[in-house]
C-alpha positions as YAML, in Angstrom:
chain: A
units: angstrom
residues:
- id: 1
  name: UNK
  ca: [106.38, -8.63, 119.04]
- id: 2
  name: UNK
  ca: [105.81, -9.91, 115.55]
- id: 3
  name: UNK
  ca: [107.22, -8.56, 112.27]
- id: 4
  name: UNK
  ca: [104.12, -7.44, 111.15]
- id: 5
  name: UNK
  ca: [103.75, -4.98, 114.11]
- id: 6
  name: UNK
  ca: [107.29, -3.38, 113.55]
- id: 7
  name: UNK
  ca: [106.82, -3.07, 109.87]
- id: 8
  name: UNK
  ca: [103.56, -0.94, 110.92]
- id: 9
  name: UNK
  ca: [105.49, 1.37, 112.98]
- id: 10
  name: UNK
  ca: [107.54, 4.40, 111.47]
- id: 11
  name: UNK
  ca: [111.24, 4.38, 111.58]
- id: 12
  name: UNK
  ca: [111.30, 7.07, 114.49]
- id: 13
  name: UNK
  ca: [108.70, 4.80, 116.43]
- id: 14
  name: UNK
  ca: [111.25, 1.88, 115.62]
- id: 15
  name: UNK
  ca: [114.41, 4.02, 117.03]
- id: 16
  name: UNK
  ca: [112.71, 5.12, 120.18]
- id: 17
  name: UNK
  ca: [111.61, 1.36, 120.85]
- id: 18
  name: UNK
  ca: [115.12, 0.22, 120.24]
- id: 19
  name: UNK
  ca: [116.61, 2.69, 122.76]
- id: 20
  name: UNK
  ca: [114.20, 1.40, 125.34]
- id: 21
  name: UNK
  ca: [114.44, -2.20, 124.65]
- id: 22
  name: UNK
  ca: [118.55, -1.54, 124.77]
- id: 23
  name: UNK
  ca: [118.05, 0.03, 128.38]
- id: 24
  name: UNK
  ca: [116.03, -2.98, 129.20]
- id: 25
  name: UNK
  ca: [118.34, -5.29, 128.08]
- id: 26
  name: UNK
  ca: [121.02, -3.57, 130.10]
- id: 27
  name: UNK
  ca: [119.13, -3.48, 133.53]
- id: 28
  name: UNK
  ca: [118.35, -7.37, 132.68]
- id: 29
  name: UNK
  ca: [121.91, -8.21, 132.64]
- id: 30
  name: UNK
  ca: [122.70, -6.44, 135.72]
- id: 31
  name: UNK
  ca: [119.79, -8.29, 137.40]
- id: 32
  name: UNK
  ca: [121.19, -11.59, 136.23]
- id: 33
  name: UNK
  ca: [124.93, -10.89, 137.20]
- id: 34
  name: UNK
  ca: [123.29, -9.91, 140.92]
- id: 35
  name: UNK
  ca: [120.96, -12.73, 140.97]
- id: 36
  name: UNK
  ca: [118.23, -10.98, 141.00]
- id: 37
  name: UNK
  ca: [116.75, -11.97, 137.45]
- id: 38
  name: UNK
  ca: [113.32, -13.92, 138.05]
- id: 39
  name: UNK
  ca: [112.09, -13.99, 134.46]
- id: 40
  name: UNK
  ca: [115.22, -15.56, 132.53]
- id: 41
  name: UNK
  ca: [113.35, -15.88, 129.35]
- id: 42
  name: UNK
  ca: [112.72, -12.24, 128.98]
- id: 43
  name: UNK
  ca: [116.48, -11.78, 128.00]
- id: 44
  name: UNK
  ca: [115.99, -13.86, 125.08]
- id: 45
  name: UNK
  ca: [112.66, -12.09, 124.10]
- id: 46
  name: UNK
  ca: [114.54, -8.64, 124.56]
- id: 47
  name: UNK
  ca: [117.51, -9.82, 122.28]
- id: 48
  name: UNK
  ca: [115.16, -11.48, 119.86]
- id: 49
  name: UNK
  ca: [113.06, -8.11, 119.57]
- id: 50
  name: UNK
  ca: [116.36, -5.61, 119.23]
- id: 51
  name: UNK
  ca: [117.51, -8.18, 116.41]
- id: 52
  name: UNK
  ca: [114.11, -7.84, 114.57]
- id: 53
  name: UNK
  ca: [113.65, -4.32, 114.82]
- id: 54
  name: UNK
  ca: [117.62, -3.75, 113.50]
- id: 55
  name: UNK
  ca: [116.62, -6.25, 110.78]
- id: 56
  name: UNK
  ca: [113.52, -3.85, 109.49]
- id: 57
  name: UNK
  ca: [115.60, -0.61, 109.60]
- id: 58
  name: UNK
  ca: [118.27, -1.90, 107.70]
- id: 59
  name: UNK
  ca: [115.92, -2.77, 105.30]
- id: 60
  name: UNK
  ca: [114.30, 0.24, 105.09]
- id: 61
  name: UNK
  ca: [117.55, 2.18, 104.56]
- id: 62
  name: UNK
  ca: [118.75, -0.29, 102.05]
- id: 63
  name: UNK
  ca: [115.46, 0.19, 99.97]
- id: 64
  name: UNK
  ca: [116.12, 4.21, 100.55]
- id: 65
  name: UNK
  ca: [119.44, 4.00, 99.11]
- id: 66
  name: UNK
  ca: [118.17, 2.00, 96.18]
- id: 67
  name: UNK
  ca: [115.55, 4.05, 95.13]
- id: 68
  name: UNK
  ca: [118.00, 7.13, 95.72]
- id: 69
  name: UNK
  ca: [120.60, 5.71, 93.54]
- id: 70
  name: UNK
  ca: [118.30, 5.28, 90.72]
...
Protein backbone atom coordinates (compact mmCIF):
# COMPACT_ATOMS: atom_id res chain seq x y z
CA UNK A 1 0.00 0.00 0.00
CA UNK A 2 1.30 3.41 -0.92
CA UNK A 3 1.13 6.55 1.18
CA UNK A 4 -1.20 8.20 -1.34
CA UNK A 5 -3.66 5.33 -0.92
CA UNK A 6 -3.53 5.66 2.85
CA UNK A 7 -4.03 9.42 2.76
CA UNK A 8 -7.11 8.99 0.54
CA UNK A 9 -8.90 7.00 3.26
CA UNK A 10 -10.81 8.39 6.20
CA UNK A 11 -9.47 8.07 9.73
CA UNK A 12 -12.15 5.50 10.60
CA UNK A 13 -11.15 3.36 7.63
CA UNK A 14 -7.51 3.60 8.68
CA UNK A 15 -8.28 2.52 12.24
CA UNK A 16 -10.20 -0.49 10.90
CA UNK A 17 -7.40 -1.37 8.54
CA UNK A 18 -4.83 -0.98 11.31
CA UNK A 19 -6.77 -3.42 13.47
CA UNK A 20 -6.88 -5.95 10.60
CA UNK A 21 -3.15 -5.58 9.93
CA UNK A 22 -2.32 -6.11 13.60
CA UNK A 23 -4.37 -9.32 13.59
CA UNK A 24 -2.54 -10.50 10.49
CA UNK A 25 0.80 -9.62 12.06
CA UNK A 26 -0.13 -11.66 15.13
CA UNK A 27 -1.04 -14.66 12.97
CA UNK A 28 2.19 -14.35 10.99
CA UNK A 29 4.22 -14.35 14.22
CA UNK A 30 2.56 -17.59 15.26
CA UNK A 31 3.19 -19.14 11.85
CA UNK A 32 6.85 -18.17 12.06
CA UNK A 33 7.17 -19.62 15.56
CA UNK A 34 5.64 -22.93 14.50
CA UNK A 35 7.62 -23.11 11.27
CA UNK A 36 4.57 -22.79 9.01
CA UNK A 37 5.35 -19.37 7.55
CA UNK A 38 5.90 -19.64 3.80
CA UNK A 39 5.98 -16.01 2.70
CA UNK A 40 8.51 -14.40 5.03
CA UNK A 41 8.47 -11.13 3.07
CA UNK A 42 4.85 -10.60 4.12
CA UNK A 43 6.00 -9.89 7.70
CA UNK A 44 8.04 -6.91 6.49
CA UNK A 45 5.23 -5.59 4.29
CA UNK A 46 2.71 -5.76 7.13
CA UNK A 47 5.09 -4.06 9.55
CA UNK A 48 5.68 -1.19 7.13
CA UNK A 49 1.99 -0.80 6.36
CA UNK A 50 1.25 -0.55 10.09
CA UNK A 51 3.95 2.11 10.48
CA UNK A 52 2.64 4.02 7.46
CA UNK A 53 -0.91 4.09 8.83
CA UNK A 54 0.23 5.10 12.32
CA UNK A 55 2.34 7.91 10.87
CA UNK A 56 -0.51 9.35 8.83
CA UNK A 57 -2.97 9.05 11.72
CA UNK A 58 -0.48 10.88 13.93
CA UNK A 59 -0.07 13.63 11.34
CA UNK A 60 -3.83 14.06 11.16
CA UNK A 61 -4.13 14.25 14.95
CA UNK A 62 -1.33 16.84 15.09
CA UNK A 63 -2.98 18.93 12.40
CA UNK A 64 -6.29 18.68 14.26
CA UNK A 65 -4.66 19.79 17.50
CA UNK A 66 -2.93 22.68 15.77
CA UNK A 67 -6.14 23.99 14.23
CA UNK A 68 -8.09 23.66 17.47
CA UNK A 69 -5.35 25.49 19.41
CA UNK A 70 -5.61 28.56 17.22
